């Protein structure tokens, strides 16, 4: 239905990521549409994902959070001039009248209310940060990092340099990014996570590598320990108390324990919500009311591997969903959004952690029982080009070889790995499809056999039974058992001096192994576990032993670089 003068009225509530994207798309599709954005706060199109880097001092000009790629601040004048979109800032949508297709809005400066009619409404109201229901929440010195006000507050703390100790509650993406930002400000940081690991999109042993890296940067980490109370003196935060009774003195606490879809407006309008509290939308990003679309952190979308509805509060998805909602709001349902495979990435100082698809634990939780995993550690580039380590854990369906998920951590080029795996998963590729991938290669960019291809090779070898891998967790348990296996470190003596596990291993460099076979257990059925720094030499050692009659030889996947526990050296 077109409006009074024949032009379609597109009303968008929410002016950060999904909303402006939807509005801009609607405008591009229909030059004559009347497009209006309602935004509660004064700012528009905030790059929320940049807040940790603003707080951390990576850049100083706050306007850069609000700029178009050409450097123009996206304010109402910009939206009107560049896009002919009316952006009503400091205006709150307070109720939706679905029958009359109007939204009641209030100007937050004057208190005046106004009704905005629509032909299509797009909800892009985002998400709200969760706050644990513990005593002391009213104390001064407790913040989240969700809004631009939070970013302003934490940036001021950074600049004032008065605070010496802070606690970050929550070891997810935003919590970890906040740790780095505050640590760079010279503040002593402790991160507290209720669950047994940080970054729960990773499997435990991968998250442990991240935790070890955080600790190496001087961040204190408490996992498996929840927040019990904020402690105060004279109305100001003085510390936090953990569930196990530990008290951590601090002047600042940043709470980053996840977000909940901001859907009160939609709920009151009677729109259908899902189990996670997000708006239920179909593949057209259309809610249970055909005239109302929704996009971004306020919706639940389909997980493309499990088929389940999930809340995926990511900025890239918000934009993509907004684009689909904007087009459909103008043209009717013409384009679809297929859902998410759960791709995410996080910077941890000079380290990166990322995931796409399902981790091993997520695969099992979702009923994928016949899976196979492999861990690969290798550099992203040749040593002469300053190659840096990547550790990847790949999860595949055993019978079909279809890639279900990949996680990658390390100082190397993790983002490139993840982008490749994400496309492989989206394309439904198998390990066999990947072993001969034609990827770009020159020494400044990768190894001749890229880390992704090497990971696929390891998985292929494992599926074919050539690589008999064992995880670090299993090796540790066996090493500590009453009947430990023979543990063979296949590196050189210098490397052994510099770094070693210290779990009862014997050093026999792979180059000397053929001449020193007499040092191996004479019983050819003795369990032998080989490893090296990344387990390439470990694999070669295992093949030598098997060729010489040992029947129970395995390789510790990922080698010492993927060992998540403390080392002797
Ligand atoms: C610190 C931080 C770091 C992040 N880093 C990443 C990252 O690296 N990668 C990534 O993919 N994602 C990241 N995200 C997530 C990403 O920012 C969000 O997924 C994205 O902003 C969601 O966009 P949205 O438009 O749905 O919602 P929001 O950005 O939450 O915007 C919703 C807007 O709607 C307005 N609004 C709500 N209700 C009303 C109402 N009734 N009337 C008027 N206006 C209203 C709000 O004021 C708000 O401005 C990060 C988020 C944060 C906070």
Coordinates of C-alpha atoms and ligand atoms in Angstrom, one line a residue:
X1 CA 0.0 0.0 0.0
X2 CA 1.4 3.4 -0.9
X3 CA 0.8 6.5 1.1
X4 CA -1.5 9.5 0.6
X5 CA 0.7 10.9 -2.2
X6 CA 1.5 7.6 -3.8
X7 CA 4.9 7.3 -2.2
X8 CA 5.7 4.3 0.0
X9 CA 6.3 5.2 3.7
X10 CA 9.2 3.2 5.2
X11 CA 9.6 3.8 8.9
X12 CA 12.7 2.4 10.7
X13 CA 13.1 2.2 14.4
X14 CA 16.7 2.1 15.5
X15 CA 19.5 4.1 14.0
X16 CA 22.8 2.2 14.5
X17 CA 23.7 -0.7 12.2
X18 CA 20.7 -2.6 10.9
X19 CA 18.3 0.4 10.8
X20 CA 20.4 2.8 8.7
X21 CA 21.4 -0.1 6.4
X22 CA 17.7 -1.0 5.9
X23 CA 16.8 2.7 5.3
X24 CA 19.7 3.2 2.8
X25 CA 18.7 0.1 0.9
X26 CA 15.1 1.1 0.8
X27 CA 16.1 4.5 -0.6
X28 CA 18.4 2.9 -3.3
X29 CA 15.5 0.7 -4.4
X30 CA 12.9 3.4 -4.4
X31 CA 13.9 7.0 -5.0
X32 CA 10.4 8.2 -4.2
X33 CA 9.8 6.4 -0.9
X34 CA 9.5 8.4 2.3
X35 CA 12.1 6.9 4.5
X36 CA 12.4 7.9 8.2
X37 CA 14.7 6.7 10.9
X38 CA 13.7 7.0 14.6
X39 CA 16.7 7.0 16.9
X40 CA 16.6 7.4 20.6
X41 CA 20.1 8.8 21.1
X42 CA 21.8 11.8 19.4
X43 CA 24.2 9.7 17.4
X44 CA 23.5 7.7 14.3
X45 CA 25.4 4.8 12.7
X46 CA 27.8 4.2 15.5
X47 CA 30.5 1.7 14.8
X48 CA 30.0 -0.1 18.1
X49 CA 32.5 -2.7 17.2
X50 CA 35.1 0.1 17.3
X51 CA 34.4 1.1 20.9
X52 CA 37.1 -1.2 22.5
X53 CA 39.7 0.4 20.1
X54 CA 38.5 3.9 20.9
X55 CA 38.7 3.1 24.7
X56 CA 42.1 1.4 24.1
X57 CA 43.6 4.5 22.4
X58 CA 44.0 2.9 18.9
X59 CA 42.5 6.2 17.7
X60 CA 41.5 9.5 19.4
X61 CA 38.9 11.2 17.2
X62 CA 35.5 10.0 18.5
X63 CA 33.9 11.2 15.2
X64 CA 35.7 8.3 13.5
X65 CA 33.1 6.0 15.1
X66 CA 30.4 7.9 13.3
X67 CA 31.9 8.6 9.9
X68 CA 31.1 7.4 6.4
X69 CA 34.0 5.8 4.5
X70 CA 34.7 9.3 3.1
X71 CA 35.0 10.8 6.5
X72 CA 31.7 12.6 6.9
X73 CA 29.9 12.3 10.2
X74 CA 26.6 10.6 9.7
X75 CA 24.2 13.0 11.4
X76 CA 20.7 13.9 10.3
X77 CA 22.0 16.6 7.9
X78 CA 24.2 13.9 6.2
X79 CA 21.2 11.5 6.0
X80 CA 19.0 14.2 4.5
X81 CA 21.6 15.5 2.0
X82 CA 23.2 12.3 0.9
X83 CA 20.3 9.9 1.1
X84 CA 17.1 12.0 1.4
X85 CA 16.3 10.1 4.6
X86 CA 14.8 11.8 7.6
X87 CA 16.6 10.8 10.7
X88 CA 14.8 11.8 13.9
X89 CA 17.4 11.6 16.6
X90 CA 16.7 11.9 20.4
X91 CA 13.3 10.5 19.5
X92 CA 12.0 7.3 21.1
X93 CA 9.4 5.0 19.6
X94 CA 7.1 4.2 22.5
X95 CA 4.3 2.1 21.0
X96 CA 3.2 0.5 17.7
X97 CA -0.4 0.7 16.5
X98 CA -0.5 -2.2 14.1
X99 CA -4.1 -1.8 13.1
X100 CA -3.7 1.9 12.1
X101 CA -0.1 1.3 11.0
X102 CA 1.3 4.1 13.1
X103 CA 4.1 4.4 15.6
X104 CA 3.9 6.8 18.6
X105 CA 7.2 8.6 19.2
X106 CA 8.4 11.0 21.8
X107 CA 10.9 13.8 21.3
X108 CA 13.2 13.3 24.3
X109 CA 14.2 17.0 24.4
X110 CA 10.7 18.5 24.5
X111 CA 8.6 15.5 25.7
X112 CA 6.2 16.1 22.8
X113 CA 4.7 13.0 21.1
X114 CA 4.0 12.5 17.5
X115 CA 2.4 9.7 15.4
X116 CA 4.4 8.4 12.4
X117 CA 2.4 6.5 9.8
X118 CA 4.0 3.6 7.8
X119 CA 3.3 1.3 5.0
X120 CA 6.3 -0.9 6.1
X121 CA 7.9 -0.7 9.5
X122 CA 11.4 -2.0 10.1
X123 CA 12.4 -2.8 13.7
X124 CA 16.1 -2.5 14.4
X125 CA 16.1 -1.8 18.1
X126 CA 19.2 -3.9 18.9
X127 CA 20.0 -5.6 22.2
X128 CA 20.5 -4.6 25.8
X129 CA 23.4 -5.7 28.0
X130 CA 22.7 -8.3 30.7
X131 CA 23.6 -7.3 34.3
X132 CA 23.9 -10.1 36.8
X133 CA 21.3 -9.6 39.6
X134 CA 23.8 -9.2 42.4
X135 CA 24.0 -6.7 45.3
X136 CA 25.8 -3.4 44.7
X137 CA 24.8 -2.8 41.1
X138 CA 24.0 0.9 41.9
X139 CA 27.6 1.7 42.9
X140 CA 29.6 4.3 41.0
X141 CA 32.3 2.7 38.9
X142 CA 30.3 -0.1 37.2
X143 CA 29.8 0.0 33.5
X144 CA 29.0 -2.0 30.5
X145 CA 30.6 -1.5 27.0
X146 CA 27.4 -1.5 24.9
X147 CA 26.5 2.1 24.2
X148 CA 28.5 5.1 22.9
X149 CA 28.0 6.6 26.4
X150 CA 29.8 3.6 27.9
X151 CA 32.6 4.1 25.4
X152 CA 32.8 7.8 26.3
X153 CA 32.9 6.9 30.0
X154 CA 35.6 4.3 29.7
X155 CA 37.7 6.4 27.3
X156 CA 37.6 9.2 30.0
X157 CA 38.8 6.7 32.5
X158 CA 41.6 5.8 30.2
X159 CA 42.6 9.5 29.6
X160 CA 42.3 10.5 33.3
X161 CA 44.7 7.7 34.4
X162 CA 43.4 7.7 37.9
X163 CA 42.2 4.1 38.1
X164 CA 44.7 1.4 38.8
X165 CA 42.6 -1.8 39.1
X166 CA 39.6 -3.0 37.1
X167 CA 37.7 -6.2 36.9
X168 CA 36.0 -7.4 33.7
X169 CA 33.0 -9.6 34.3
X170 CA 32.5 -12.0 31.4
X171 CA 35.1 -13.7 29.2
X172 CA 33.3 -13.4 25.9
X173 CA 34.2 -11.3 22.8
X174 CA 33.4 -7.9 24.3
X175 CA 34.9 -8.8 27.7
X176 CA 38.2 -9.9 26.2
X177 CA 38.4 -6.9 23.9
X178 CA 37.7 -4.7 27.0
X179 CA 40.5 -6.4 28.8
X180 CA 43.0 -5.4 26.1
X181 CA 41.7 -1.9 25.9
X182 CA 42.0 -1.3 29.7
X183 CA 45.3 -3.1 29.9
X184 CA 46.7 -0.8 27.3
X185 CA 45.6 2.1 29.5
X186 CA 47.9 0.8 32.2
X187 CA 45.1 -0.6 34.3
X188 CA 45.7 -3.9 36.1
X189 CA 43.0 -6.2 34.8
X190 CA 41.3 -9.3 36.1
X191 CA 38.7 -11.1 34.0
X192 CA 36.1 -13.2 35.7
X193 CA 34.2 -15.9 33.9
X194 CA 31.5 -18.0 35.3
X195 CA 32.0 -20.9 32.9
X196 CA 35.1 -23.1 33.0
X197 CA 36.6 -21.3 29.9
X198 CA 36.8 -18.0 28.1
X199 CA 35.3 -17.5 24.7
X200 CA 32.8 -20.3 24.7
X201 CA 32.6 -20.4 20.9
X202 CA 35.9 -22.2 21.1
X203 CA 36.5 -25.7 22.4
X204 CA 38.1 -25.8 25.9
X205 CA 41.7 -26.5 24.8
X206 CA 41.6 -23.7 22.1
X207 CA 40.2 -21.3 24.7
X208 CA 43.0 -22.3 27.0
X209 CA 45.6 -21.1 24.5
X210 CA 43.8 -17.7 24.5
X211 CA 43.8 -17.7 28.3
X212 CA 47.5 -18.5 28.4
X213 CA 48.2 -15.6 26.1
X214 CA 46.1 -13.2 28.2
X215 CA 48.0 -14.3 31.3
X216 CA 51.3 -13.7 29.4
X217 CA 50.2 -10.1 28.9
X218 CA 49.7 -9.7 32.6
X219 CA 45.9 -10.1 32.7
X220 CA 44.6 -12.2 35.7
X221 CA 42.0 -14.8 34.7
X222 CA 39.5 -16.5 36.9
X223 CA 37.4 -19.1 35.2
X224 CA 34.6 -21.3 36.7
X225 CA 33.8 -18.5 39.1
X226 CA 30.8 -16.2 39.0
X227 CA 30.3 -12.7 40.4
X228 CA 28.5 -12.8 43.8
X229 CA 28.5 -9.0 44.7
X230 CA 29.9 -5.6 44.0
X231 CA 31.5 -4.2 47.1
X232 CA 31.4 -0.5 47.8
X233 CA 32.6 2.3 50.0
X234 CA 30.7 5.6 50.2
X235 CA 28.7 4.8 47.1
X236 CA 31.8 3.9 45.0
X237 CA 32.9 0.6 43.8
X238 CA 35.8 -0.8 46.0
X239 CA 35.9 -4.4 44.8
X240 CA 34.0 -7.4 43.6
X241 CA 33.2 -10.6 45.5
X242 CA 33.3 -13.9 43.6
X243 CA 31.1 -17.0 44.2
X244 CA 34.0 -18.8 45.9
X245 CA 34.4 -15.9 48.4
X246 CA 37.5 -14.4 46.7
X247 CA 37.4 -10.6 46.9
X248 CA 39.1 -8.6 44.2
X249 CA 39.8 -4.9 45.1
X250 CA 39.0 -2.6 42.1
X251 CA 37.8 0.9 41.3
X252 CA 36.1 -0.1 38.0
X253 CA 34.1 -3.1 36.9
X254 CA 33.0 -3.6 33.3
X255 CA 30.2 -6.1 32.9
X256 CA 30.1 -8.0 29.6
X257 CA 28.0 -11.0 30.2
X258 CA 26.0 -11.0 27.0
X259 CA 23.1 -9.2 25.6
X260 CA 19.4 -9.8 25.3
X261 CA 17.3 -8.7 22.3
X262 CA 15.6 -5.3 22.9
X263 CA 12.1 -6.3 22.0
X264 CA 9.8 -4.7 24.6
X265 CA 8.2 -2.5 21.9
X266 CA 7.6 -5.5 19.7
X267 CA 6.3 -7.6 22.6
X268 CA 3.8 -4.9 23.6
X269 CA 2.7 -4.8 19.9
X270 CA 2.0 -8.5 20.1
X271 CA 4.7 -9.6 17.6
X272 CA 5.9 -13.2 18.0
X273 CA 9.1 -13.7 20.0
X274 CA 11.4 -16.7 20.2
X275 CA 12.9 -18.6 23.1
X276 CA 15.9 -16.3 23.2
X277 CA 13.6 -13.2 23.4
X278 CA 14.3 -12.1 19.9
X279 CA 11.8 -11.4 17.2
X280 CA 10.8 -14.3 15.1
X281 CA 11.4 -13.5 11.4
X282 CA 11.1 -15.6 8.3
X283 CA 13.8 -15.7 5.6
X284 CA 12.5 -12.4 4.3
X285 CA 13.2 -10.8 7.7
X286 CA 9.5 -10.4 8.1
X287 CA 7.9 -10.7 11.5
X288 CA 4.6 -12.3 12.4
X289 CA 3.0 -9.1 11.1
X290 CA 3.6 -9.0 7.3
X291 CA 3.9 -5.2 7.3
X292 CA 6.7 -5.3 9.9
X293 CA 10.2 -6.4 9.2
X294 CA 13.1 -6.7 11.7
X295 CA 16.8 -7.0 11.5
X296 CA 19.9 -7.0 13.7
X297 CA 20.4 -7.8 17.4
X298 CA 16.7 -7.7 18.0
X299 CA 15.9 -10.8 15.9
X300 CA 16.5 -14.6 16.1
X301 CA 17.8 -16.1 12.9
X302 CA 18.3 -19.6 11.6
X303 CA 21.6 -21.5 12.1
X304 CA 22.4 -22.8 8.7
X305 CA 24.1 -26.0 10.1
X306 CA 21.8 -27.0 13.0
X307 CA 18.6 -25.5 11.5
X308 CA 17.8 -24.1 15.0
X309 CA 16.8 -20.5 15.7
X310 CA 19.7 -18.6 17.4
X311 CA 20.4 -15.1 18.6
X312 CA 23.5 -13.9 16.7
X313 CA 24.3 -10.4 17.8
X314 CA 27.0 -9.5 15.2
X315 CA 27.5 -6.3 13.3
X316 CA 28.1 -7.9 10.0
X317 CA 24.9 -9.9 10.2
X318 CA 23.0 -6.8 11.4
X319 CA 24.0 -5.0 8.2
X320 CA 23.2 -8.0 5.9
X321 CA 19.9 -8.5 7.5
X322 CA 19.1 -4.8 7.3
X323 CA 19.8 -4.8 3.6
X324 CA 17.4 -7.7 3.0
X325 CA 14.7 -6.1 5.3
X326 CA 15.1 -2.7 3.5
X327 CA 14.6 -4.2 0.0
X328 CA 11.7 -6.4 1.0
X329 CA 10.0 -3.5 2.8
X330 CA 9.9 -1.7 -0.5
X331 CA 9.4 -4.4 -3.1
X332 CA 7.5 -7.1 -1.1
X333 CA 9.3 -10.4 -0.4
X334 CA 11.9 -10.6 -3.1
X335 CA 15.2 -11.4 -1.4
X336 CA 16.0 -13.8 1.5
X337 CA 18.5 -14.0 4.3
X338 CA 19.7 -17.6 4.7
X339 CA 20.9 -17.4 8.4
X340 CA 24.2 -17.7 10.1
X341 CA 26.9 -20.3 10.4
X342 CA 28.3 -18.6 13.6
X343 CA 31.4 -16.9 12.4
X344 CA 33.2 -14.6 14.8
X345 CA 36.6 -13.2 15.5
X346 CA 38.4 -11.4 18.4
X347 CA 41.7 -9.7 18.8
X348 CA 43.7 -10.5 22.0
X349 CA 46.7 -8.2 21.9
X350 CA 49.0 -9.7 19.2
X351 CA 46.9 -12.9 19.0
X352 CA 43.6 -13.6 17.3
X353 CA 40.9 -16.2 18.1
X354 CA 38.1 -17.0 15.6
X355 CA 35.5 -19.6 14.9
X356 CA 33.1 -20.6 12.1
X357 CA 30.5 -23.3 12.0
X358 CA 30.4 -25.7 15.0
X359 CA 33.0 -26.3 17.6
X360 CA 33.3 -30.0 18.8
X361 CA 31.2 -29.3 21.8
X362 CA 28.6 -27.4 19.8
X363 CA 28.4 -30.2 17.2
X364 CA 27.9 -32.8 20.0
X365 CA 25.3 -30.7 21.7
X366 CA 23.4 -30.4 18.4
X367 CA 23.4 -34.2 17.9
X368 CA 26.3 -34.6 15.5
X369 CA 27.7 -37.8 17.0
X370 CA 29.8 -39.2 14.2
X371 CA 32.3 -36.4 14.0
X372 CA 36.1 -36.4 13.6
X373 CA 38.4 -33.6 14.7
X374 CA 42.0 -32.7 14.0
X375 CA 44.3 -30.0 15.3
X376 CA 47.0 -28.5 13.2
X377 CA 49.7 -26.1 14.3
X378 CA 51.9 -24.5 11.6
X379 CA 53.1 -21.0 10.5
X380 CA 51.0 -18.8 8.2
X381 CA 54.1 -17.9 6.1
X382 CA 57.7 -19.1 5.7
X383 CA 60.1 -18.3 8.5
X384 CA 62.1 -16.0 6.3
X385 CA 59.0 -13.9 5.9
X386 CA 58.4 -13.8 9.7
X387 CA 55.8 -16.5 9.6
X388 CA 53.6 -16.6 12.7
X389 CA 51.9 -19.6 14.3
X390 CA 48.3 -20.7 13.6
X391 CA 46.6 -23.4 15.6
X392 CA 43.4 -24.7 13.9
X393 CA 41.0 -27.3 15.1
X394 CA 38.8 -28.7 12.4
X395 CA 35.5 -30.5 12.9
X396 CA 34.1 -32.7 10.1
X397 CA 31.4 -35.2 9.7
X398 CA 33.2 -38.6 9.7
X399 CA 31.1 -40.4 7.1
X400 CA 30.8 -37.7 4.5
X401 CA 33.9 -35.6 5.3
X402 CA 31.7 -32.4 5.2
X403 CA 33.4 -29.6 7.1
X404 CA 31.2 -28.6 10.1
X405 CA 33.4 -26.1 11.9
X406 CA 36.9 -24.6 12.3
X407 CA 38.5 -22.7 15.1
X408 CA 41.8 -20.9 14.8
X409 CA 43.9 -19.1 17.3
X410 CA 47.4 -17.7 17.3
X411 CA 49.5 -14.7 16.4
X412 CA 49.3 -15.6 12.6
X413 CA 46.8 -14.5 10.0
X414 CA 43.8 -16.1 11.6
X415 CA 41.2 -13.9 9.8
X416 CA 42.2 -15.2 6.4
X417 CA 41.9 -18.8 7.6
X418 CA 38.5 -18.2 9.0
X419 CA 37.2 -16.5 5.9
X420 CA 38.3 -19.5 3.9
X421 CA 36.7 -22.0 6.3
X422 CA 33.5 -19.9 6.4
X423 CA 33.1 -20.1 2.7
X424 CA 33.9 -23.8 2.6
X425 CA 31.3 -24.4 5.2
X426 CA 28.7 -22.2 3.5
X427 CA 29.4 -24.1 0.3
X428 CA 28.9 -27.4 1.9
X429 CA 32.5 -28.5 1.0
X430 CA 34.1 -31.7 2.2
X431 CA 37.7 -32.3 3.3
X432 CA 38.4 -34.0 -0.1
X433 CA 37.2 -30.8 -1.8
X434 CA 39.8 -28.8 0.1
X435 CA 42.9 -31.0 -0.1
X436 CA 43.8 -29.6 -3.6
X437 CA 42.5 -26.1 -3.1
X438 CA 43.9 -23.5 -5.5
X439 CA 44.6 -20.6 -3.1
X440 CA 46.8 -17.6 -3.7
X441 CA 50.4 -18.3 -2.8
X442 CA 53.6 -16.2 -2.6
X443 CA 55.9 -16.1 0.5
X444 CA 54.7 -12.7 1.9
X445 CA 51.2 -14.2 2.1
X446 CA 51.3 -17.9 2.9
X447 CA 53.2 -21.2 2.7
X448 CA 53.1 -23.1 -0.6
X449 CA 50.7 -25.4 1.2
X450 CA 48.5 -23.0 3.0
X451 CA 47.7 -23.7 6.6
X452 CA 44.1 -24.5 5.6
X453 CA 45.2 -27.0 3.0
X454 CA 47.6 -28.6 5.5
X455 CA 44.8 -28.9 8.0
X456 CA 42.7 -30.6 5.4
X457 CA 45.6 -32.9 4.6
X458 CA 45.9 -33.9 8.2
X459 CA 42.1 -34.5 8.4
X460 CA 42.3 -36.6 5.2
X461 CA 45.2 -38.6 6.7
X462 CA 43.2 -39.1 9.8
X463 CA 40.0 -40.2 8.0
X464 CA 42.1 -42.6 5.9
X465 CA 43.7 -44.0 9.1
X466 CA 47.2 -42.9 8.3
X467 CA 47.4 -40.3 11.0
X468 CA 46.5 -41.8 14.4
X469 CA 46.1 -38.6 16.3
X470 CA 45.6 -38.0 20.0
X471 CA 44.6 -34.8 21.7
X472 CA 46.7 -33.0 24.3
X473 CA 44.0 -33.7 26.9
X474 CA 44.2 -37.4 26.4
X475 CA 48.1 -37.3 26.4
X476 CA 48.0 -35.5 29.7
X477 CA 45.7 -38.0 31.3
X478 CA 47.8 -40.9 30.0
X479 CA 51.0 -39.3 31.1
X480 CA 49.6 -39.0 34.6
X481 CA 48.2 -42.5 34.7
X482 CA 49.8 -45.4 36.5
X483 CA 50.8 -46.9 33.2
X484 CA 52.1 -44.0 31.1
X485 CA 52.9 -44.5 27.4
X486 CA 56.3 -44.0 25.9
X487 CA 56.4 -40.3 25.1
X488 CA 58.7 -39.4 22.2
X489 CA 59.7 -35.7 21.6
X490 CA 61.1 -35.7 18.1
X491 CA 62.7 -32.2 18.1
X492 CA 66.3 -31.2 18.4
X493 CA 68.3 -30.9 21.7
X494 CA 68.4 -27.1 21.5
X495 CA 64.7 -26.8 21.2
X496 CA 64.3 -29.3 24.1
X497 CA 66.5 -27.1 26.3
X498 CA 64.6 -24.0 25.4
X499 CA 61.1 -25.4 25.8
X500 CA 59.7 -28.7 26.9
X501 CA 56.5 -30.3 28.4
X502 CA 58.2 -32.2 31.2
X503 CA 55.6 -35.0 31.3
X504 CA 58.2 -37.8 31.2
X505 CA 59.0 -37.6 27.5
X506 CA 62.2 -38.9 25.9
X507 CA 64.0 -36.8 23.4
X508 CA 65.0 -38.5 20.2
X509 CA 65.4 -36.1 17.2
X510 CA 63.6 -37.5 14.2
X511 CA 66.8 -37.3 12.2
X512 CA 68.5 -39.7 14.6
X513 CA 65.5 -42.0 15.2
X514 CA 66.3 -44.7 12.6
X515 CA 69.7 -45.2 14.3
X516 CA 68.3 -45.1 17.9
X517 CA 65.4 -47.5 17.5
X518 CA 67.0 -49.7 20.2
X519 CA 66.1 -47.0 22.8
X520 CA 62.4 -47.6 22.1
X521 CA 60.4 -50.2 24.1
X522 CA 61.1 -53.7 22.9
X523 CA 57.5 -54.7 23.2
X524 CA 56.1 -53.6 19.8
X525 CA 52.6 -53.3 21.3
X526 CA 53.7 -50.6 23.8
X527 CA 51.8 -47.4 23.3
X528 CA 54.1 -44.7 21.9
X529 CA 53.0 -41.1 21.5
X530 CA 55.1 -38.9 19.3
X531 CA 55.2 -35.1 19.1
X532 CA 57.3 -32.1 18.2
X533 CA 56.8 -28.4 18.2
X534 CA 53.8 -28.6 15.8
X535 CA 53.8 -32.5 15.3
X536 CA 55.0 -32.6 11.7
X537 CA 58.2 -34.3 12.9
X538 CA 56.1 -36.2 15.4
X539 CA 54.1 -37.5 12.5
X540 CA 57.2 -38.5 10.6
X541 CA 58.6 -40.2 13.7
X542 CA 55.4 -42.2 14.1
X543 CA 55.6 -43.4 10.4
X544 CA 59.2 -44.5 11.0
X545 CA 58.2 -46.4 14.1
X546 CA 55.2 -48.1 12.4
X547 CA 57.5 -49.1 9.5
X548 CA 59.7 -50.7 12.0
X549 CA 57.0 -52.8 13.6
X550 CA 55.6 -50.8 16.4
X551 CA 51.8 -51.3 16.3
X552 CA 50.5 -48.8 18.8
X553 CA 51.9 -45.4 17.8
X554 CA 50.0 -42.1 17.9
X555 CA 50.8 -38.5 17.2
X556 CA 49.9 -35.7 19.6
X557 CA 47.9 -33.2 17.4
X558 CA 49.2 -29.7 17.2
X559 CA 52.3 -30.6 19.2
X560 CA 53.7 -28.4 21.9
X561 CA 52.2 -25.3 20.3
X562 CA 48.7 -26.6 20.9
X563 CA 49.5 -27.9 24.5
X564 CA 47.0 -26.0 26.6
X565 CA 48.6 -26.8 30.0
X566 CA 51.6 -25.5 31.9
X567 CA 54.9 -26.6 30.5
X568 CA 58.0 -27.4 32.5
X569 CA 59.9 -24.9 30.4
Ligands
LIG1 C1 31.8 -3.2 22.3 C2 31.2 -3.9 21.2 C3 32.0 -4.6 20.2 C4 31.5 -5.3 19.2 N1 32.3 -5.9 18.3 C5 31.8 -6.6 17.3 C6 32.7 -7.1 16.3 O1 33.9 -7.0 16.4 N2 32.1 -7.8 15.3 C7 30.8 -8.0 15.2 O2 30.3 -8.6 14.2 N3 29.9 -7.4 16.1 C8 30.4 -6.7 17.1 N4 29.6 -6.1 18.0 C9 28.1 -6.3 17.8 C10 27.5 -5.3 16.9 O3 27.9 -4.0 17.3 C11 26.0 -5.4 16.9 O4 25.7 -6.7 16.4 C12 25.3 -4.3 16.1 O5 25.6 -3.1 16.6 C13 23.8 -4.6 16.1 O6 23.2 -3.6 15.4 P1 21.7 -3.2 15.5 O7 21.4 -2.1 14.6 O8 20.9 -4.4 15.5 O9 21.5 -2.8 17.0 P2 22.3 -1.6 17.9 O10 23.6 -1.3 17.3 O11 22.1 -2.0 19.3 O12 21.3 -0.3 17.6 C14 20.0 -0.2 18.0 C15 19.7 1.2 18.1 O13 18.3 1.3 18.3 C16 18.0 2.4 19.1 N5 16.7 2.1 19.7 C17 16.3 1.1 20.5 N6 15.0 1.1 20.9 C18 14.6 2.3 20.3 C19 13.3 3.0 20.4 N7 12.3 2.4 21.0 N8 13.2 4.1 19.7 C20 14.2 4.7 19.1 N9 15.4 4.1 19.0 C21 15.6 2.9 19.6 C22 19.1 2.3 20.1 O14 19.3 3.6 20.8 C23 20.3 1.9 19.3 O15 21.0 3.0 18.8 C24 30.1 -5.4 19.1 C25 29.2 -4.7 20.0 C26 29.8 -4.0 21.0 C27 28.9 -3.3 22.0

